[in-house]
PDB file of C-alpha atoms in Angstrom:
ATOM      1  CA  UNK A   7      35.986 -58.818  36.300  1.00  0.00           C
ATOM      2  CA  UNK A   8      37.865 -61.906  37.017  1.00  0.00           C
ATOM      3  CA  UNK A   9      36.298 -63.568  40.502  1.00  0.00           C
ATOM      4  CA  UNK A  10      38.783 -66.763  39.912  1.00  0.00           C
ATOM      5  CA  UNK A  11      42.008 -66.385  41.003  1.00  0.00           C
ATOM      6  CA  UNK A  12      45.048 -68.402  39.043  1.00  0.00           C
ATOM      7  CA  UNK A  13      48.936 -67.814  39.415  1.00  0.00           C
ATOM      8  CA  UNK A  14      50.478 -65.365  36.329  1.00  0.00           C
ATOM      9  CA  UNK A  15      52.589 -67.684  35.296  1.00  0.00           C
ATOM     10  CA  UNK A  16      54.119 -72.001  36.027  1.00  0.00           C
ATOM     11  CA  UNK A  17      57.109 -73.582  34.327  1.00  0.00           C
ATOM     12  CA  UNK A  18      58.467 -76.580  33.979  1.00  0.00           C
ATOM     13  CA  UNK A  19      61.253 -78.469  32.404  1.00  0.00           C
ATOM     14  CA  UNK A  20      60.566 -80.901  29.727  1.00  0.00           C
ATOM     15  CA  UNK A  21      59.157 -84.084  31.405  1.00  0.00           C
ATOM     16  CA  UNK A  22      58.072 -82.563  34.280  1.00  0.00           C
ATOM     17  CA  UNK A  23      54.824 -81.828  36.425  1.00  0.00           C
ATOM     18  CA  UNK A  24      53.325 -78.520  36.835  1.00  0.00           C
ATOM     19  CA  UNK A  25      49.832 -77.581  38.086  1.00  0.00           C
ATOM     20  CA  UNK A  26      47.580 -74.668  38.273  1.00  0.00           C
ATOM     21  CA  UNK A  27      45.493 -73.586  40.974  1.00  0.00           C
ATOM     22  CA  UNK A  28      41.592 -71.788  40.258  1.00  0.00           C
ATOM     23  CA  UNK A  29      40.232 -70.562  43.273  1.00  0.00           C
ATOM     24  CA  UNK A  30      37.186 -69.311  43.615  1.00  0.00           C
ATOM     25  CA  UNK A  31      34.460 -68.695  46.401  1.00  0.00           C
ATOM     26  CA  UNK A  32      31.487 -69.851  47.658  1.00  0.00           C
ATOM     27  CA  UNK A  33      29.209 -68.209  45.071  1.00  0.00           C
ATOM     28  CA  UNK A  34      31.265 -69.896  42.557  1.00  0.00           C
ATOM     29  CA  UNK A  35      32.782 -72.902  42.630  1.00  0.00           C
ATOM     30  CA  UNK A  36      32.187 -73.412  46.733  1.00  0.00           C
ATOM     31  CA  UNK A  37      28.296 -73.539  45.295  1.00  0.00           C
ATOM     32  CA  UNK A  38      29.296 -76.656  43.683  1.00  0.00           C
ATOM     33  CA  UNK A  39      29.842 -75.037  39.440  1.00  0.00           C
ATOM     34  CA  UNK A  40      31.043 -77.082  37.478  1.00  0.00           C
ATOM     35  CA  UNK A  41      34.869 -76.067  36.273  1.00  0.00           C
ATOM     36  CA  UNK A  42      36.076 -76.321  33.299  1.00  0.00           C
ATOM     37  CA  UNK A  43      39.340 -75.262  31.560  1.00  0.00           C
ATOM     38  CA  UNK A  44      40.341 -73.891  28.471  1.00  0.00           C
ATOM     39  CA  UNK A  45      44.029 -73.616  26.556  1.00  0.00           C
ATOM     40  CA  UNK A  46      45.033 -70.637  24.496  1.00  0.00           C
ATOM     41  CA  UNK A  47      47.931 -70.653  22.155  1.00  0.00           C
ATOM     42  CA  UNK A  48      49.049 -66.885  20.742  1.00  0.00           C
ATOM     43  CA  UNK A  49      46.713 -65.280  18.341  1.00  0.00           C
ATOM     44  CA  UNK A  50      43.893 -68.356  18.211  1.00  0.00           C
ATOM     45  CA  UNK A  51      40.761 -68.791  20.100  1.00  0.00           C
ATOM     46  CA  UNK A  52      40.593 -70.911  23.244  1.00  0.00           C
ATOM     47  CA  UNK A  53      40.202 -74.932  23.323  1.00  0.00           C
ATOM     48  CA  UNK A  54      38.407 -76.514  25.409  1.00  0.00           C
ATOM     49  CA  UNK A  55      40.766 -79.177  27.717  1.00  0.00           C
ATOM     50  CA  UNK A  56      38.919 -80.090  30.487  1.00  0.00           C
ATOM     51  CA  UNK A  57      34.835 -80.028  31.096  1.00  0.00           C
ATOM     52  CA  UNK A  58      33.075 -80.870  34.189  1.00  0.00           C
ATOM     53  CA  UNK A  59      35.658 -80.575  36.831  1.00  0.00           C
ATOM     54  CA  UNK A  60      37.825 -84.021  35.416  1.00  0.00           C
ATOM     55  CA  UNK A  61      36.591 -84.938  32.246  1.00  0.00           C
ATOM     56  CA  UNK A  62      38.456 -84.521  28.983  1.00  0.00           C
ATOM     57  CA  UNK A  63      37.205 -83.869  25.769  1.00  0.00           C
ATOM     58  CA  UNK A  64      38.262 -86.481  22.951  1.00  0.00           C
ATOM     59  CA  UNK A  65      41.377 -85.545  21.526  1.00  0.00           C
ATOM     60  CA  UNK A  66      43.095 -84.416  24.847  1.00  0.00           C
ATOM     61  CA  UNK A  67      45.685 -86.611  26.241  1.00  0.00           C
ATOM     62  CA  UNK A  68      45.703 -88.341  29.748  1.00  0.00           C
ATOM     63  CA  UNK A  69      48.471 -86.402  30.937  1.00  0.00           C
ATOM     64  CA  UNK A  70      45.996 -83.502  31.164  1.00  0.00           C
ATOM     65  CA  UNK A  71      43.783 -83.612  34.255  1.00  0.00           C
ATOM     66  CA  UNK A  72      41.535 -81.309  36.583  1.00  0.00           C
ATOM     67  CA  UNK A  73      40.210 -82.123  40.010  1.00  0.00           C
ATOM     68  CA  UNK A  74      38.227 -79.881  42.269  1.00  0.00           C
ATOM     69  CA  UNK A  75      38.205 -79.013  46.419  1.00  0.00           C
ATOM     70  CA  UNK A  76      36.138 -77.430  48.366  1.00  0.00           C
ATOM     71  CA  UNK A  77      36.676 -73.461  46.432  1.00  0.00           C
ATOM     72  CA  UNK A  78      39.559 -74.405  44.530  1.00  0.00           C
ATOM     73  CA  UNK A  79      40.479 -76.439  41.233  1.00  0.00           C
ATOM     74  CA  UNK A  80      43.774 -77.231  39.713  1.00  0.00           C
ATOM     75  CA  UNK A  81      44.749 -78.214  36.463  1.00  0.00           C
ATOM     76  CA  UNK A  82      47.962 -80.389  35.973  1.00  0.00           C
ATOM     77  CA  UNK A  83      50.186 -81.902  33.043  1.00  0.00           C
ATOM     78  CA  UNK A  84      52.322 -84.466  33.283  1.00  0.00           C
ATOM     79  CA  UNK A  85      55.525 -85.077  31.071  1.00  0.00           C
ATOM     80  CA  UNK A  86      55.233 -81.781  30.071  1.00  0.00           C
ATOM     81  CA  UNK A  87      56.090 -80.808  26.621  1.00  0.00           C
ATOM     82  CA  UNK A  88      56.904 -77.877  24.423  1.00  0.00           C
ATOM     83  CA  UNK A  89      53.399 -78.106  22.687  1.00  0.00           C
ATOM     84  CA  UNK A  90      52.339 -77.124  26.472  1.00  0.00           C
ATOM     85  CA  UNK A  91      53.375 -73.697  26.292  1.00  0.00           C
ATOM     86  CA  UNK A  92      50.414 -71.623  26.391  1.00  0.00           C
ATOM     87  CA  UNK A  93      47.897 -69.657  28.504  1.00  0.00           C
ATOM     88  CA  UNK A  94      45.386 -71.691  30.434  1.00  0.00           C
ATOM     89  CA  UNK A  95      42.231 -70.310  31.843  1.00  0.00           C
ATOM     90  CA  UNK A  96      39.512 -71.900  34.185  1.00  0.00           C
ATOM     91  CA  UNK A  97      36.059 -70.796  34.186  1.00  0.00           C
ATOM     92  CA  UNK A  98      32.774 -71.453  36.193  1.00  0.00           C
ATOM     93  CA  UNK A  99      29.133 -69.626  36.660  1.00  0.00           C
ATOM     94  CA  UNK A 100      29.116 -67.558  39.833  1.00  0.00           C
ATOM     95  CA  UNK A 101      25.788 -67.761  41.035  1.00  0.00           C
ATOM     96  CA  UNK A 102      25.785 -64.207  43.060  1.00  0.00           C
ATOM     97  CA  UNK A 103      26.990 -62.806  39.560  1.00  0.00           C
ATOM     98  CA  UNK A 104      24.623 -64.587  38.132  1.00  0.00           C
ATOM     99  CA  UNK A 105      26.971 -65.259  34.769  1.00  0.00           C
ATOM    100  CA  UNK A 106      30.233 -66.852  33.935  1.00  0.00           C
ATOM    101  CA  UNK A 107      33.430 -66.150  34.942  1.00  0.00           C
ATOM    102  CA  UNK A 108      37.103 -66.825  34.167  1.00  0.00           C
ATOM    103  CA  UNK A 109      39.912 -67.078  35.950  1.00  0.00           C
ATOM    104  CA  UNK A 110      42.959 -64.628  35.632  1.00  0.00           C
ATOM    105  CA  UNK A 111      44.829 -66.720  33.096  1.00  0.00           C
ATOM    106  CA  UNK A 112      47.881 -68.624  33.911  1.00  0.00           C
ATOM    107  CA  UNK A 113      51.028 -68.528  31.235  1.00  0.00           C
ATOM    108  CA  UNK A 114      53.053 -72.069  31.764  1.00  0.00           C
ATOM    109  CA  UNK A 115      56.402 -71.757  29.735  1.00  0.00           C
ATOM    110  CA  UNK A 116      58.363 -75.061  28.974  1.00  0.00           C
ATOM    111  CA  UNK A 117      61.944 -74.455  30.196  1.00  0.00           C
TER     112      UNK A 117
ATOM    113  CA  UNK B   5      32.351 -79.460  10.523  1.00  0.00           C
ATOM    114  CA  UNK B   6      31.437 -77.974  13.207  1.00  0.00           C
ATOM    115  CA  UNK B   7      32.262 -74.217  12.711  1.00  0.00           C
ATOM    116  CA  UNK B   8      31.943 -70.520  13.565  1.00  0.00           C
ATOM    117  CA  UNK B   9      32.797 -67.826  12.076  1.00  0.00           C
ATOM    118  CA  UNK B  10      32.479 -64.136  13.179  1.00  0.00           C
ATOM    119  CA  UNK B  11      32.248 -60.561  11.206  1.00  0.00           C
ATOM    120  CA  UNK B  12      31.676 -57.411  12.067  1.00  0.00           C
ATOM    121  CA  UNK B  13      34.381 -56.289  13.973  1.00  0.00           C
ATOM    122  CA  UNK B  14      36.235 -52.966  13.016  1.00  0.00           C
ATOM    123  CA  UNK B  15      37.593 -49.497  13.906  1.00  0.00           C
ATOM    124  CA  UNK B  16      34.301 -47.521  15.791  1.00  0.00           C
ATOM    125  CA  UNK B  17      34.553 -43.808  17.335  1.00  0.00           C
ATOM    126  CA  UNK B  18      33.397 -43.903  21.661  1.00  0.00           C
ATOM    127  CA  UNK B  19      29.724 -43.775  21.421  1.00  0.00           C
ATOM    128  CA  UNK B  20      28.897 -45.288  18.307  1.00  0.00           C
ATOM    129  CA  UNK B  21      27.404 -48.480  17.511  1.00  0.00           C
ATOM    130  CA  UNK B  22      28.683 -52.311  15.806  1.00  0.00           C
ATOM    131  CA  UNK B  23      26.610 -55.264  15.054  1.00  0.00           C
ATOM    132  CA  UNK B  24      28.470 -58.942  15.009  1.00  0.00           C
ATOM    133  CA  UNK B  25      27.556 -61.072  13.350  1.00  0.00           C
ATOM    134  CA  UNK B  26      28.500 -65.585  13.587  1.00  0.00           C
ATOM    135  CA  UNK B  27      27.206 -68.088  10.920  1.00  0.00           C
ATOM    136  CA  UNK B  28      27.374 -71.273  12.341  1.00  0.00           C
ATOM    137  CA  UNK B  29      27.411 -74.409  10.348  1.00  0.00           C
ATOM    138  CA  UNK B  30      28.116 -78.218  10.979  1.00  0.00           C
ATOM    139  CA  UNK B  31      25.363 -78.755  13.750  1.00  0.00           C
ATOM    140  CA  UNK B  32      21.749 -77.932  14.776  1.00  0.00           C
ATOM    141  CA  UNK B  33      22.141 -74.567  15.997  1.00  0.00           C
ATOM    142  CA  UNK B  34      18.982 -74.299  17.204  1.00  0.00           C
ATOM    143  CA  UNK B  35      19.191 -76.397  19.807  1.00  0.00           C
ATOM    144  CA  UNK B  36      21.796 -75.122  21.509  1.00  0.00           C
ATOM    145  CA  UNK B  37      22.550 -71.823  24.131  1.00  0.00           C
ATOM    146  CA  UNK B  38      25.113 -69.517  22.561  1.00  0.00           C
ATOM    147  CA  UNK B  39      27.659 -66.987  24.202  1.00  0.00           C
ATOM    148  CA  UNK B  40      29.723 -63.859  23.203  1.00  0.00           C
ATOM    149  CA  UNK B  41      33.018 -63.920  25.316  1.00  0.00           C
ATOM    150  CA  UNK B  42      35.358 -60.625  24.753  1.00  0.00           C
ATOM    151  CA  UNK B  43      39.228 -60.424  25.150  1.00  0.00           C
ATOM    152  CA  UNK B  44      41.134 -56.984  25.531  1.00  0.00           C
ATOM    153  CA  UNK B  45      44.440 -56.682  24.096  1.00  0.00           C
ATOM    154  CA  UNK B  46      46.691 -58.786  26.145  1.00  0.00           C
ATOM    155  CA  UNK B  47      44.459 -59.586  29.322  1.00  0.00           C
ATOM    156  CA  UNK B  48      42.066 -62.324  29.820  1.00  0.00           C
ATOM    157  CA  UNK B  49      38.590 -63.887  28.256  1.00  0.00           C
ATOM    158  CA  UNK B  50      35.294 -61.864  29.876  1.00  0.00           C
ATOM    159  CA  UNK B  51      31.740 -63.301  29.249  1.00  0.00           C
ATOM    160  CA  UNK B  52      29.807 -61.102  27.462  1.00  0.00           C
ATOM    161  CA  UNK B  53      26.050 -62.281  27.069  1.00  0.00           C
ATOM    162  CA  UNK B  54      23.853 -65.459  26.277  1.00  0.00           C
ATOM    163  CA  UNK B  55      20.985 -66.621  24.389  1.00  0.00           C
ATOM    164  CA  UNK B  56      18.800 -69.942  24.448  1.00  0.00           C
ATOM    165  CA  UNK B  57      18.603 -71.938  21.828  1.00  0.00           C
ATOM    166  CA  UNK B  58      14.963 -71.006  20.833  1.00  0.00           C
ATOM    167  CA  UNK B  59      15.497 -66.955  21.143  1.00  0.00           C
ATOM    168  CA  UNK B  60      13.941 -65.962  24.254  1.00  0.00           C
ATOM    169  CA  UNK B  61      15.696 -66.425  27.085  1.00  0.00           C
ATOM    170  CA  UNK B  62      19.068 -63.178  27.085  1.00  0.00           C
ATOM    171  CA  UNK B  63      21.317 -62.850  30.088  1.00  0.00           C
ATOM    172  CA  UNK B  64      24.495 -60.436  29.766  1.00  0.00           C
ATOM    173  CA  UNK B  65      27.411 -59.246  31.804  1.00  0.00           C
ATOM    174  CA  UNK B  66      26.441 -56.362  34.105  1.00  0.00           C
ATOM    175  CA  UNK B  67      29.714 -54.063  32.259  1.00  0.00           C
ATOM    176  CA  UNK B  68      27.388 -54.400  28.735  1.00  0.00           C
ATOM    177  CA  UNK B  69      23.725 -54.541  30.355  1.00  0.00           C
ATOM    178  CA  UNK B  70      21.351 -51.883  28.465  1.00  0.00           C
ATOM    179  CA  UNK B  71      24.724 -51.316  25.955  1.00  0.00           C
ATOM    180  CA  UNK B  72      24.551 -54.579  24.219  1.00  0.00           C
ATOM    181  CA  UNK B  73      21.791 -56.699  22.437  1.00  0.00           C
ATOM    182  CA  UNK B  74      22.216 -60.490  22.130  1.00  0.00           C
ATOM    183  CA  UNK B  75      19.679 -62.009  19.194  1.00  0.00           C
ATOM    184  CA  UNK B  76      19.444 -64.803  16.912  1.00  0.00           C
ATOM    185  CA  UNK B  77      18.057 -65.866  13.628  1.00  0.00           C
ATOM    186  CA  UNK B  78      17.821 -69.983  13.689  1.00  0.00           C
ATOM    187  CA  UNK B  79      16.746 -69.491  10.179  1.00  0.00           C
ATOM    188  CA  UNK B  80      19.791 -68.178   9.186  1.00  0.00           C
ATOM    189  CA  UNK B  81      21.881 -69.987  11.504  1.00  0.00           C
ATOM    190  CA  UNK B  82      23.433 -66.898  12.553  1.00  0.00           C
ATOM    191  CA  UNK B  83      24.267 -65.188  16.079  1.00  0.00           C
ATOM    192  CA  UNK B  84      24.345 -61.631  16.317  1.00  0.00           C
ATOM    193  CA  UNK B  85      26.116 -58.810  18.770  1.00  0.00           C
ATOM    194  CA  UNK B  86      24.043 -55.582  18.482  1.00  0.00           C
ATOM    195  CA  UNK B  87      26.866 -53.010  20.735  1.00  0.00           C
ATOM    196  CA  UNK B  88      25.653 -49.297  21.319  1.00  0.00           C
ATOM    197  CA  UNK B  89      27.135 -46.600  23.018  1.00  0.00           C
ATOM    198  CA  UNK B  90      30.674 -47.918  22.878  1.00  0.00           C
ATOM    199  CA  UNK B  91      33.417 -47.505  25.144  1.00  0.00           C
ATOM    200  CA  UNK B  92      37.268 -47.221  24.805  1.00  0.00           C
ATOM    201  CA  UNK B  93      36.984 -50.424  27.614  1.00  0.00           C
ATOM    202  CA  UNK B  94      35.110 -52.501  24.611  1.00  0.00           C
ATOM    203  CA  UNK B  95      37.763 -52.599  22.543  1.00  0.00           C
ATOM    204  CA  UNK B  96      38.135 -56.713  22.349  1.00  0.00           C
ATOM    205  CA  UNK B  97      38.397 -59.926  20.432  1.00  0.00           C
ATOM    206  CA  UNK B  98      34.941 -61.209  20.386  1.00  0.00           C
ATOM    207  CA  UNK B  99      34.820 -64.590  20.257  1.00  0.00           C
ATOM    208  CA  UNK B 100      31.574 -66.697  19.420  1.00  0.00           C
ATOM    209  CA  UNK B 101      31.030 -69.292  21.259  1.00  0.00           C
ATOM    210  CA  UNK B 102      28.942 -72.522  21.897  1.00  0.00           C
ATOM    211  CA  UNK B 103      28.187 -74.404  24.637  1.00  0.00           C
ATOM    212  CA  UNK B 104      28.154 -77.941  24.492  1.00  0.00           C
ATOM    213  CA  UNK B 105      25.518 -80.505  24.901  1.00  0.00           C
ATOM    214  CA  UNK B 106      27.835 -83.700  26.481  1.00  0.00           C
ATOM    215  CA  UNK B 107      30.302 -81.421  28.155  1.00  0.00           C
ATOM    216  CA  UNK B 108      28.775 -80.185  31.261  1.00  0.00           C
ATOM    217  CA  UNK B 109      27.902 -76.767  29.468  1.00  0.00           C
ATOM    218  CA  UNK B 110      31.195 -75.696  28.748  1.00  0.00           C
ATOM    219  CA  UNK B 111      32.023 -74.051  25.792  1.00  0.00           C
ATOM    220  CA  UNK B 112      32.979 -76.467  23.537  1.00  0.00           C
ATOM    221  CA  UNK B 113      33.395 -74.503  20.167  1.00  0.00           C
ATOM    222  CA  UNK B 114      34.451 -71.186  19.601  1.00  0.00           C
ATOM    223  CA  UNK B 115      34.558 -69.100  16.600  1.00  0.00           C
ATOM    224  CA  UNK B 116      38.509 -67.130  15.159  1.00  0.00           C
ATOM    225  CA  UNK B 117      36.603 -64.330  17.024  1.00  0.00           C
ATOM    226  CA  UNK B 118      36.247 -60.822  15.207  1.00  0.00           C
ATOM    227  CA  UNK B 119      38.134 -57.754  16.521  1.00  0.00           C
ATOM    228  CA  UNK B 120      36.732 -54.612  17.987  1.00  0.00           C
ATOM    229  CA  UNK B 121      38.396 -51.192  17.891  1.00  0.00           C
ATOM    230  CA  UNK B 122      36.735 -48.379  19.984  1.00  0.00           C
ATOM    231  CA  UNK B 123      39.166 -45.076  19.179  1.00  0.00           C
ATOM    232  CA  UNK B 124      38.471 -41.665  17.968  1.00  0.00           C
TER     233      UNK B 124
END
């Protein structure tokens, strides 16, 4: 039961910008949870790219970032590269839930 | 190294039972919460259930409550997944997960995750 909302799918050339949009509600990340995204490639477990709304993990370039507004995060990569193709999933706790939650999963494919 | 590392997982016929297992290694596992999160064939990661660090404090996802048994040994350093009563819906990678200390409490480590087969 997926309570965050992301687009199926962003692409971008080589180089370029994309971003990905989380939204949530008020029981979620309107409440003030933290959000926090994760990267997929095919066939391995997630990675963890983003914690506490902004913050990267060591190991995870500055061209990754996450900012949060109101019920809504976004995830964006700059200079995108090939090594960028992958599926990218927010998640946050959802206090009316009371447990965590993911977002839909967004696909970005490298053009 | 940090590490975990699931088993368990097979082929089970609707209705019958699986236990996971995850031995972690490379940190105090004690003192930290642990998570099962669950990914169907082709759609998207699902939190399954979570334990504190010392045992006693469960919580799990409303689709698994009174189906599926979170527990720990801290001896052992091992997690476990006690599923009963399984459902074609069940059938998943379940992944292992930890979450972190320094990292606002998001999962920072997760395991190759174990897959789960529920099929007569």
């Amino acid at each position: 039961q997926s309570v965050l909302t992301q687009p199926p799918s962003v692409s971008g050339a080589p180089g370029q910008r994309v971003t990905i949009s989380c939204t949530g509600s008020s029981s979620n990340i309107g409440a003030g949870s933290d959000v926090h995204w994760y990267l997929q490639l095919p066939g391995t477990a997630p990675k963890l790219l983003i914690f506490g709304d902004s913050h990267r993990p060591s190991g995870v370039p500055d061209r990754i970032s996450g900012s949060k507004s109101g019920t809504s995060a976004s995830l964006a990569i700059t200079g995108l590269q090939a090594e960028d193709e992958a599926a990218y999933y927010c998640q946050s706790y959802d206090t009316s839930l009371g447990g965590y939650v993911f977002g839909t999963g967004t696909e970005v494919t490298v053009l | 190294e940090v590490q975990l590392v699931e088993s368990g997982g097979g082929l089970v016929q609707p209705g019958g039972s699986l236990r996971l297992s995850c031995a972690a290694s490379g940190f105090t596992f004690s003192n930290y919460w642990m998570h099962w999160v669950r990914q169907a064939p082709g759609k998207g990661l699902v939190w399954v259930s979570r334990i504190h660090g010392d045992g006693r404090v469960t919580d799990s996802a409303d689709s698994v409550k009174g189906r599926y048994t979170i527990s720990r040994d801290n001896a052992k350093n091992t997690l476990y997944l006690q599923m009963k009563n399984l459902r074609a819906e069940d059938t998943a990678v379940y992944y292992c997960v930890r979450e972190g200390w320094f990292v606002g409490s998001a999962f920072d480590i997760w395991g190759q995750g174990t897959r789960v087969t529920v099929s007569s």
